[in-house]
């Protein structure tokens, strides 16, 4: 089964294609300018070319559903739904935080804690068991302070994601490991996607919305800027 994966929840615009569990191609780029709107469909074309298949051969579309960038999620969801409608294939949605922990499972950590940078001292986060990947604490928007994650003081913990940079400056866990160069990636959606396909756990394309987690708040211009 050939599957198209789209992950646009962060600075990393990421597209992958697999044939069942075999990854055929990955195209992605991290940009501070959030280039999903201009890069996503080009990346899809490149991924199809790299996988040596045509779009009509795609049998399912998997989307990193968030949390993350409101605009990025909206672009990814619109594209994924468009492909599903056009190809008449199912849509699968995976929590973007789950794709961040995949490379660290079984690496001798008690817990893996992804942190996606949000506004000011806030992050999107959840807590996962280090070997099984089981969710210990659900996804939430969390304001960091010195007491954050104090319950893991005596555990082997790794914080991953672009929110780890500010966490390192605030959280008082001296033995924790921080890796801020980690972003949600389409290549790590494969395992969870296949699990959902086997269970026929598909999204209702007409009513699907990304996992925004919080309401969107635009920036109001001053009159002097108008």
Short mmCIF file of C-alpha atoms in Angstrom, two decimals:
data_model
loop_
_atom_site.label_atom_id
_atom_site.label_comp_id
_atom_site.label_asym_id
_atom_site.label_seq_id
_atom_site.Cartn_x
_atom_site.Cartn_y
_atom_site.Cartn_z
CA UNK A 1 0.00 0.00 0.00
CA UNK A 2 1.51 3.29 -1.11
CA UNK A 3 0.93 6.12 1.35
CA UNK A 4 1.60 9.87 1.15
CA UNK A 5 2.64 11.57 4.41
CA UNK A 6 2.39 15.31 5.06
CA UNK A 7 3.79 17.10 8.12
CA UNK A 8 3.56 20.90 8.23
CA UNK A 9 2.96 21.66 11.91
CA UNK A 10 6.38 23.26 12.51
CA UNK A 11 9.25 25.01 10.74
CA UNK A 12 9.90 21.68 9.02
CA UNK A 13 7.88 21.24 5.83
CA UNK A 14 8.06 17.49 5.39
CA UNK A 15 6.67 15.02 2.82
CA UNK A 16 7.29 11.28 2.60
CA UNK A 17 6.02 8.28 0.68
CA UNK A 18 6.07 4.66 1.83
CA UNK A 19 5.07 1.30 0.44
CA UNK A 20 3.62 -0.19 3.62
CA UNK A 21 6.45 0.18 6.17
CA UNK A 22 9.19 0.72 3.58
CA UNK A 23 10.09 4.42 3.23
CA UNK A 24 10.47 5.21 -0.47
CA UNK A 25 11.29 8.91 -0.33
CA UNK A 26 11.54 11.83 2.09
CA UNK A 27 11.61 15.51 1.12
CA UNK A 28 11.82 18.12 3.86
CA UNK A 29 13.32 21.46 4.80
CA UNK A 30 13.47 23.42 8.05
CA UNK A 31 12.90 27.13 7.50
CA UNK A 32 12.55 29.95 9.98
CA UNK A 33 10.09 31.53 7.54
CA UNK A 34 7.56 28.67 7.60
CA UNK A 35 7.62 28.01 3.85
CA UNK A 36 4.80 25.44 3.71
CA UNK A 37 2.58 27.52 1.45
CA UNK A 38 5.25 27.80 -1.24
CA UNK A 39 7.04 24.49 -0.74
CA UNK A 40 4.48 21.80 0.10
CA UNK A 41 3.21 20.91 -3.34
CA UNK A 42 6.69 21.08 -4.83
CA UNK A 43 7.87 18.68 -2.13
CA UNK A 44 4.98 16.32 -2.96
CA UNK A 45 6.05 16.34 -6.61
CA UNK A 46 9.68 15.69 -5.65
CA UNK A 47 8.70 12.86 -3.30
CA UNK A 48 6.60 11.18 -5.99
CA UNK A 49 9.47 11.51 -8.45
CA UNK A 50 11.94 10.16 -5.89
CA UNK A 51 9.68 7.21 -5.14
CA UNK A 52 9.19 6.59 -8.88
CA UNK A 53 5.42 6.51 -8.59
CA UNK A 54 2.55 8.68 -9.83
CA UNK A 55 0.04 10.48 -7.65
CA UNK A 56 -2.78 8.19 -8.82
CA UNK A 57 -0.94 5.23 -7.21
CA UNK A 58 -1.34 6.74 -3.72
CA UNK A 59 -3.82 4.66 -1.69
CA UNK A 60 -3.98 6.71 1.52
CA UNK A 61 -2.86 10.08 2.89
CA UNK A 62 -1.46 10.54 6.40
CA UNK A 63 -1.25 13.93 8.07
CA UNK A 64 0.61 15.19 11.11
CA UNK A 65 -2.45 16.82 12.68
CA UNK A 66 -0.71 19.06 15.22
CA UNK A 67 -0.41 20.73 17.61
CA UNK A 68 1.83 23.41 16.17
CA UNK A 69 1.72 26.35 13.79
CA UNK A 70 -1.87 27.37 13.06
CA UNK A 71 -1.08 28.42 9.50
CA UNK A 72 1.11 25.41 8.82
CA UNK A 73 -1.56 23.01 10.09
CA UNK A 74 -4.24 24.69 8.02
CA UNK A 75 -2.13 24.42 4.85
CA UNK A 76 -1.27 20.77 5.48
CA UNK A 77 -4.85 19.80 6.29
CA UNK A 78 -6.26 21.56 3.22
CA UNK A 79 -3.77 19.81 0.96
CA UNK A 80 -4.28 16.40 2.56
CA UNK A 81 -8.06 16.68 2.26
CA UNK A 82 -7.73 17.81 -1.34
CA UNK A 83 -5.62 14.80 -2.24
CA UNK A 84 -8.06 12.48 -0.45
CA UNK A 85 -11.07 13.92 -2.28
CA UNK A 86 -9.33 13.84 -5.65
CA UNK A 87 -7.92 10.34 -5.27
CA UNK A 88 -10.88 8.94 -3.29
CA UNK A 89 -8.56 7.55 -0.62
CA UNK A 90 -8.78 7.60 3.20
CA UNK A 91 -7.22 10.19 5.50
CA UNK A 92 -5.25 9.20 8.59
CA UNK A 93 -4.23 11.78 11.20
CA UNK A 94 -1.40 11.37 13.72
CA UNK A 95 -0.45 13.59 16.66
CA UNK A 96 2.65 15.50 15.52
CA UNK A 97 4.29 15.07 18.93
CA UNK A 98 4.34 11.30 18.37
CA UNK A 99 6.54 11.67 15.30
CA UNK A 100 9.10 13.57 17.40
CA UNK A 101 9.66 10.72 19.86
CA UNK A 102 10.11 7.93 17.32
CA UNK A 103 13.93 8.29 16.88
CA UNK A 104 14.48 8.17 20.66
CA UNK A 105 12.44 5.10 21.60
CA UNK A 106 14.48 2.33 23.19
CA UNK A 107 17.47 4.62 23.76
CA UNK A 108 17.65 4.08 27.53
CA UNK A 109 15.46 7.05 28.49
CA UNK A 110 12.71 6.63 31.06
CA UNK A 111 10.65 9.36 29.45
CA UNK A 112 10.67 11.32 26.20
CA UNK A 113 9.10 14.77 26.36
CA UNK A 114 8.57 16.64 23.07
CA UNK A 115 8.36 20.44 23.31
CA UNK A 116 7.05 22.54 20.43
CA UNK A 117 7.76 26.22 20.93
CA UNK A 118 4.64 28.34 21.31
CA UNK A 119 4.22 31.93 22.45
CA UNK A 120 6.51 33.40 25.10
CA UNK A 121 7.24 30.73 27.74
CA UNK A 122 4.58 28.35 26.47
CA UNK A 123 5.10 24.99 24.76
CA UNK A 124 2.96 22.23 23.32
CA UNK A 125 3.96 19.05 25.06
CA UNK A 126 3.10 15.54 26.22
CA UNK A 127 5.02 12.85 28.09
CA UNK A 128 5.81 9.43 26.61
CA UNK A 129 7.36 6.28 28.11
CA UNK A 130 10.87 5.83 26.76
CA UNK A 131 10.63 2.29 25.43
CA UNK A 132 7.03 1.64 24.44
CA UNK A 133 6.12 5.19 23.45
CA UNK A 134 3.00 4.93 25.59
CA UNK A 135 1.45 8.29 26.38
CA UNK A 136 1.89 9.08 30.08
CA UNK A 137 0.55 12.64 30.08
CA UNK A 138 -1.79 13.93 27.34
CA UNK A 139 -1.01 16.73 24.92
CA UNK A 140 -1.36 20.18 26.44
CA UNK A 141 -0.28 23.80 26.12
CA UNK A 142 2.03 24.34 29.10
CA UNK A 143 3.62 27.48 30.48
CA UNK A 144 7.13 26.63 31.64
CA UNK A 145 8.44 27.59 35.07
CA UNK A 146 11.08 26.29 37.48
CA UNK A 147 8.73 23.61 38.82
CA UNK A 148 7.81 22.22 35.42
CA UNK A 149 8.36 18.44 35.10
CA UNK A 150 9.75 18.33 38.66
CA UNK A 151 8.14 14.89 39.07
CA UNK A 152 10.79 13.50 36.69
CA UNK A 153 13.79 14.77 38.65
CA UNK A 154 15.15 11.29 39.44
CA UNK A 155 14.40 9.82 36.02
CA UNK A 156 16.33 9.68 32.75
CA UNK A 157 14.52 12.28 30.66
CA UNK A 158 15.15 13.76 27.23
CA UNK A 159 13.40 16.91 26.04
CA UNK A 160 13.19 17.14 22.24
CA UNK A 161 11.99 19.91 19.95
CA UNK A 162 12.56 23.59 19.37
CA UNK A 163 10.94 24.33 22.75
CA UNK A 164 13.81 22.53 24.48
CA UNK A 165 16.01 25.61 24.15
CA UNK A 166 13.96 27.78 26.47
CA UNK A 167 13.14 24.79 28.67
CA UNK A 168 16.84 24.26 29.33
CA UNK A 169 17.10 27.81 30.66
CA UNK A 170 14.17 27.43 33.04
CA UNK A 171 13.63 23.82 34.12
CA UNK A 172 15.68 22.71 37.12
CA UNK A 173 16.46 19.14 36.07
CA UNK A 174 20.27 18.93 36.09
CA UNK A 175 20.48 15.42 34.62
CA UNK A 176 18.01 15.92 31.79
CA UNK A 177 19.11 15.80 28.16
CA UNK A 178 17.97 18.47 25.68
CA UNK A 179 17.87 18.18 21.88
CA UNK A 180 16.41 21.31 20.32
CA UNK A 181 17.15 20.29 16.70
CA UNK A 182 14.15 17.98 16.45
CA UNK A 183 11.01 18.71 14.46
CA UNK A 184 7.95 16.66 13.52
CA UNK A 185 8.86 14.71 10.38
CA UNK A 186 6.75 12.82 7.85
CA UNK A 187 9.13 9.84 7.92
CA UNK A 188 8.14 9.08 11.51
CA UNK A 189 4.42 8.94 10.79
CA UNK A 190 4.70 5.53 9.11
CA UNK A 191 4.35 3.18 12.09
CA UNK A 192 1.36 4.89 13.70
CA UNK A 193 -0.30 5.32 10.30
CA UNK A 194 -0.12 1.61 9.49
CA UNK A 195 -1.56 0.79 12.92
CA UNK A 196 -4.54 3.04 12.23
CA UNK A 197 -5.00 1.64 8.71
CA UNK A 198 -5.09 -1.91 10.09
CA UNK A 199 -7.84 -0.79 12.48
CA UNK A 200 -9.59 1.18 9.72
CA UNK A 201 -9.33 4.22 11.96
CA UNK A 202 -9.88 6.87 9.29
CA UNK A 203 -10.89 10.51 9.56
CA UNK A 204 -14.12 11.97 8.25
CA UNK A 205 -12.63 14.10 5.49
CA UNK A 206 -15.56 16.52 5.34
CA UNK A 207 -15.42 17.40 9.03
CA UNK A 208 -11.76 16.89 9.88
CA UNK A 209 -9.97 19.79 11.57
CA UNK A 210 -6.30 19.89 12.67
CA UNK A 211 -5.43 19.60 16.35
CA UNK A 212 -4.94 23.32 16.92
CA UNK A 213 -5.05 22.84 20.72
CA UNK A 214 -5.62 26.57 21.18
CA UNK A 215 -7.71 29.18 19.40
CA UNK A 216 -5.86 31.27 16.84
CA UNK A 217 -4.92 34.77 17.96
CA UNK A 218 -3.83 37.14 15.22
CA UNK A 219 -1.54 40.10 15.78
CA UNK A 220 -3.44 43.38 15.85
CA UNK A 221 -1.71 46.19 14.02
CA UNK A 222 -1.27 49.60 15.56
CA UNK A 223 -2.93 52.44 13.67
CA UNK A 224 0.53 53.80 12.88
CA UNK A 225 1.33 50.54 11.06
CA UNK A 226 -1.79 50.57 8.90
#
